[in-house]
Amino acid sequence: MKNIKKIIILSKEEEDLIYLQNAKNIIKYFYKTSKKRVKMQEKYMKEALKEAKKAYEKKEVPVGCVIVKDDKIIARAHNLKESKNDTTKHAEIIAIQKASKKLNSWRLLDCEMYVTLEPCSMCAGAIINSRIKKIYIRKLRRKNRSMWFST
């Protein structure tokens, strides 16, 4: 007798109510998750802005970059073009080099980049070749917008 399960017969209204309750729970879950994700994105962009401030203090073009994998910052950089007298010392290139060294791979799969200014064509090529999954850009350039967008 203990193994007999109780059978419940629900009316159509009760089934709909349960369905709606489950849908509400799913929406709440996604809302909480997306809200948490947005907070993390803001946190990483603030870190990129800190890097840009470092560049500004060194009289460089104020661009900062952060690379994230599994919700951890694996590389951060800012422009060093003027202080190193090297045209390739852009924040994105330096960050990609640091991330590649840390992961011991040139493929930065499942990594996200947060950058304070839209990358130039050199950096865009490096980002594409490094296989970075997503890029978050704080400010778009007025020139060369066709690089990323076809408008």
GROMACS .gro file of C-alpha atoms in nm:
model
  151
    1MET     CA    1   0.000   0.000   0.000
    2LYS     CA    2   0.292   0.240   0.066
    3ASN     CA    3   0.411   0.227  -0.297
    4ILE     CA    4   0.080   0.347  -0.436
    5LYS     CA    5   0.113   0.702  -0.565
    6LYS     CA    6  -0.171   0.945  -0.544
    7ILE     CA    7  -0.317   1.032  -0.883
    8ILE     CA    8  -0.428   1.388  -0.918
    9ILE     CA    9  -0.665   1.487  -1.194
   10LEU     CA   10  -0.637   1.853  -1.280
   11SER     CA   11  -0.891   2.066  -1.453
   12LYS     CA   12  -0.791   2.266  -1.761
   13GLU     CA   13  -0.783   2.584  -1.550
   14GLU     CA   14  -0.552   2.423  -1.294
   15GLU     CA   15  -0.320   2.298  -1.569
   16ASP     CA   16  -0.307   2.648  -1.718
   17LEU     CA   17  -0.233   2.796  -1.374
   18ILE     CA   18   0.056   2.552  -1.318
   19TYR     CA   19   0.188   2.625  -1.669
   20LEU     CA   20   0.175   2.999  -1.604
   21GLN     CA   21   0.349   2.957  -1.268
   22ASN     CA   22   0.630   2.759  -1.434
   23ALA     CA   23   0.659   3.021  -1.709
   24LYS     CA   24   0.685   3.297  -1.445
   25ASN     CA   25   0.960   3.103  -1.266
   26ILE     CA   26   1.150   3.059  -1.592
   27ILE     CA   27   1.119   3.432  -1.671
   28LYS     CA   28   1.235   3.521  -1.317
   29TYR     CA   29   1.537   3.292  -1.359
   30PHE     CA   30   1.636   3.449  -1.691
   31TYR     CA   31   1.576   3.799  -1.555
   32LYS     CA   32   1.799   3.731  -1.254
   33THR     CA   33   2.063   3.571  -1.476
   34SER     CA   34   2.062   3.854  -1.731
   35LYS     CA   35   2.063   4.116  -1.454
   36LYS     CA   36   2.366   3.945  -1.299
   37ARG     CA   37   2.533   3.926  -1.643
   38VAL     CA   38   2.479   4.298  -1.704
   39LYS     CA   39   2.637   4.377  -1.367
   40MET     CA   40   2.939   4.163  -1.458
   41GLN     CA   41   2.968   4.339  -1.796
   42GLU     CA   42   2.958   4.677  -1.621
   43LYS     CA   43   3.226   4.557  -1.379
   44TYR     CA   44   3.458   4.450  -1.660
   45MET     CA   45   3.401   4.771  -1.857
   46LYS     CA   46   3.491   4.969  -1.543
   47GLU     CA   47   3.816   4.772  -1.528
   48ALA     CA   48   3.884   4.863  -1.892
   49LEU     CA   49   3.815   5.228  -1.804
   50LYS     CA   50   4.072   5.205  -1.523
   51GLU     CA   51   4.324   5.091  -1.781
   52ALA     CA   52   4.229   5.381  -2.007
   53LYS     CA   53   4.290   5.619  -1.717
   54LYS     CA   54   4.641   5.472  -1.677
   55ALA     CA   55   4.706   5.545  -2.045
   56TYR     CA   56   4.578   5.901  -2.005
   57GLU     CA   57   4.809   5.959  -1.709
   58LYS     CA   58   5.102   5.849  -1.929
   59LYS     CA   59   4.997   6.098  -2.200
   60GLU     CA   60   4.882   5.813  -2.426
   61VAL     CA   61   4.557   5.785  -2.618
   62PRO     CA   62   4.321   5.676  -2.337
   63VAL     CA   63   4.221   5.327  -2.446
   64GLY     CA   64   4.191   5.038  -2.205
   65CYS     CA   65   4.119   4.673  -2.265
   66VAL     CA   66   4.030   4.372  -2.052
   67ILE     CA   67   4.000   4.008  -2.162
   68VAL     CA   68   3.774   3.778  -1.961
   69LYS     CA   69   3.741   3.399  -1.958
   70ASP     CA   70   3.504   3.208  -1.729
   71ASP     CA   71   3.413   3.531  -1.548
   72LYS     CA   72   3.777   3.601  -1.456
   73ILE     CA   73   4.000   3.872  -1.595
   74ILE     CA   74   4.292   3.697  -1.762
   75ALA     CA   75   4.453   4.002  -1.924
   76ARG     CA   76   4.438   4.380  -1.905
   77ALA     CA   77   4.624   4.648  -2.092
   78HIS     CA   78   4.629   5.010  -2.201
   79ASN     CA   79   4.791   5.196  -2.489
   80LEU     CA   80   5.171   5.226  -2.474
   81LYS     CA   81   5.232   5.346  -2.829
   82GLU     CA   82   5.396   5.679  -2.737
   83SER     CA   83   5.598   5.566  -2.436
   84LYS     CA   84   5.736   5.256  -2.614
   85ASN     CA   85   5.772   5.427  -2.953
   86ASP     CA   86   5.604   5.126  -3.111
   87THR     CA   87   5.305   5.156  -3.344
   88THR     CA   88   5.176   4.811  -3.245
   89LYS     CA   89   5.147   4.880  -2.871
   90HIS     CA   90   4.770   4.925  -2.878
   91ALA     CA   91   4.572   4.814  -2.572
   92GLU     CA   92   4.396   4.533  -2.760
   93ILE     CA   93   4.718   4.388  -2.904
   94ILE     CA   94   4.893   4.394  -2.566
   95ALA     CA   95   4.593   4.234  -2.394
   96ILE     CA   96   4.572   3.961  -2.660
   97GLN     CA   97   4.945   3.888  -2.616
   98LYS     CA   98   4.907   3.864  -2.236
   99ALA     CA   99   4.598   3.642  -2.262
  100SER     CA  100   4.769   3.414  -2.515
  101LYS     CA  101   5.068   3.380  -2.285
  102LYS     CA  102   4.845   3.305  -1.985
  103LEU     CA  103   4.639   3.043  -2.172
  104ASN     CA  104   4.944   2.912  -2.360
  105SER     CA  105   4.749   2.934  -2.685
  106TRP     CA  106   4.692   3.187  -2.960
  107ARG     CA  107   4.329   3.075  -2.975
  108LEU     CA  108   4.134   3.276  -2.719
  109LEU     CA  109   3.823   3.064  -2.748
  110ASP     CA  110   3.536   3.148  -2.509
  111CYS     CA  111   3.702   3.477  -2.419
  112GLU     CA  112   3.534   3.816  -2.415
  113MET     CA  113   3.702   4.149  -2.472
  114TYR     CA  114   3.597   4.477  -2.312
  115VAL     CA  115   3.749   4.781  -2.479
  116THR     CA  116   3.686   5.151  -2.422
  117LEU     CA  117   3.714   5.261  -2.787
  118GLU     CA  118   3.629   5.086  -3.112
  119PRO     CA  119   3.937   4.895  -3.233
  120CYS     CA  120   4.136   5.010  -3.534
  121SER     CA  121   4.178   4.784  -3.837
  122MET     CA  122   4.503   4.634  -3.702
  123CYS     CA  123   4.342   4.545  -3.370
  124ALA     CA  124   4.025   4.421  -3.541
  125GLY     CA  125   4.236   4.177  -3.742
  126ALA     CA  126   4.410   4.055  -3.428
  127ILE     CA  127   4.075   4.011  -3.250
  128ILE     CA  128   3.933   3.810  -3.539
  129ASN     CA  129   4.246   3.595  -3.569
  130SER     CA  130   4.260   3.526  -3.196
  131ARG     CA  131   3.905   3.383  -3.210
  132ILE     CA  132   3.768   3.603  -2.930
  133LYS     CA  133   3.401   3.513  -2.886
  134LYS     CA  134   3.254   3.854  -2.798
  135ILE     CA  135   3.370   4.210  -2.788
  136TYR     CA  136   3.208   4.488  -2.587
  137ILE     CA  137   3.289   4.840  -2.707
  138ARG     CA  138   3.221   5.145  -2.491
  139LYS     CA  139   3.258   5.413  -2.758
  140LEU     CA  140   3.239   5.382  -3.135
  141ARG     CA  141   3.464   5.592  -3.357
  142ARG     CA  142   3.306   5.839  -3.596
  143LYS     CA  143   3.545   5.738  -3.875
  144ASN     CA  144   3.586   5.388  -4.018
  145ARG     CA  145   3.253   5.264  -3.884
  146SER     CA  146   3.218   5.033  -4.184
  147MET     CA  147   3.483   4.809  -4.029
  148TRP     CA  148   3.231   4.659  -3.784
  149PHE     CA  149   2.896   4.777  -3.912
  150SER     CA  150   2.757   4.794  -4.262
  151THR     CA  151   2.560   5.120  -4.221
   0.00000   0.00000   0.00000
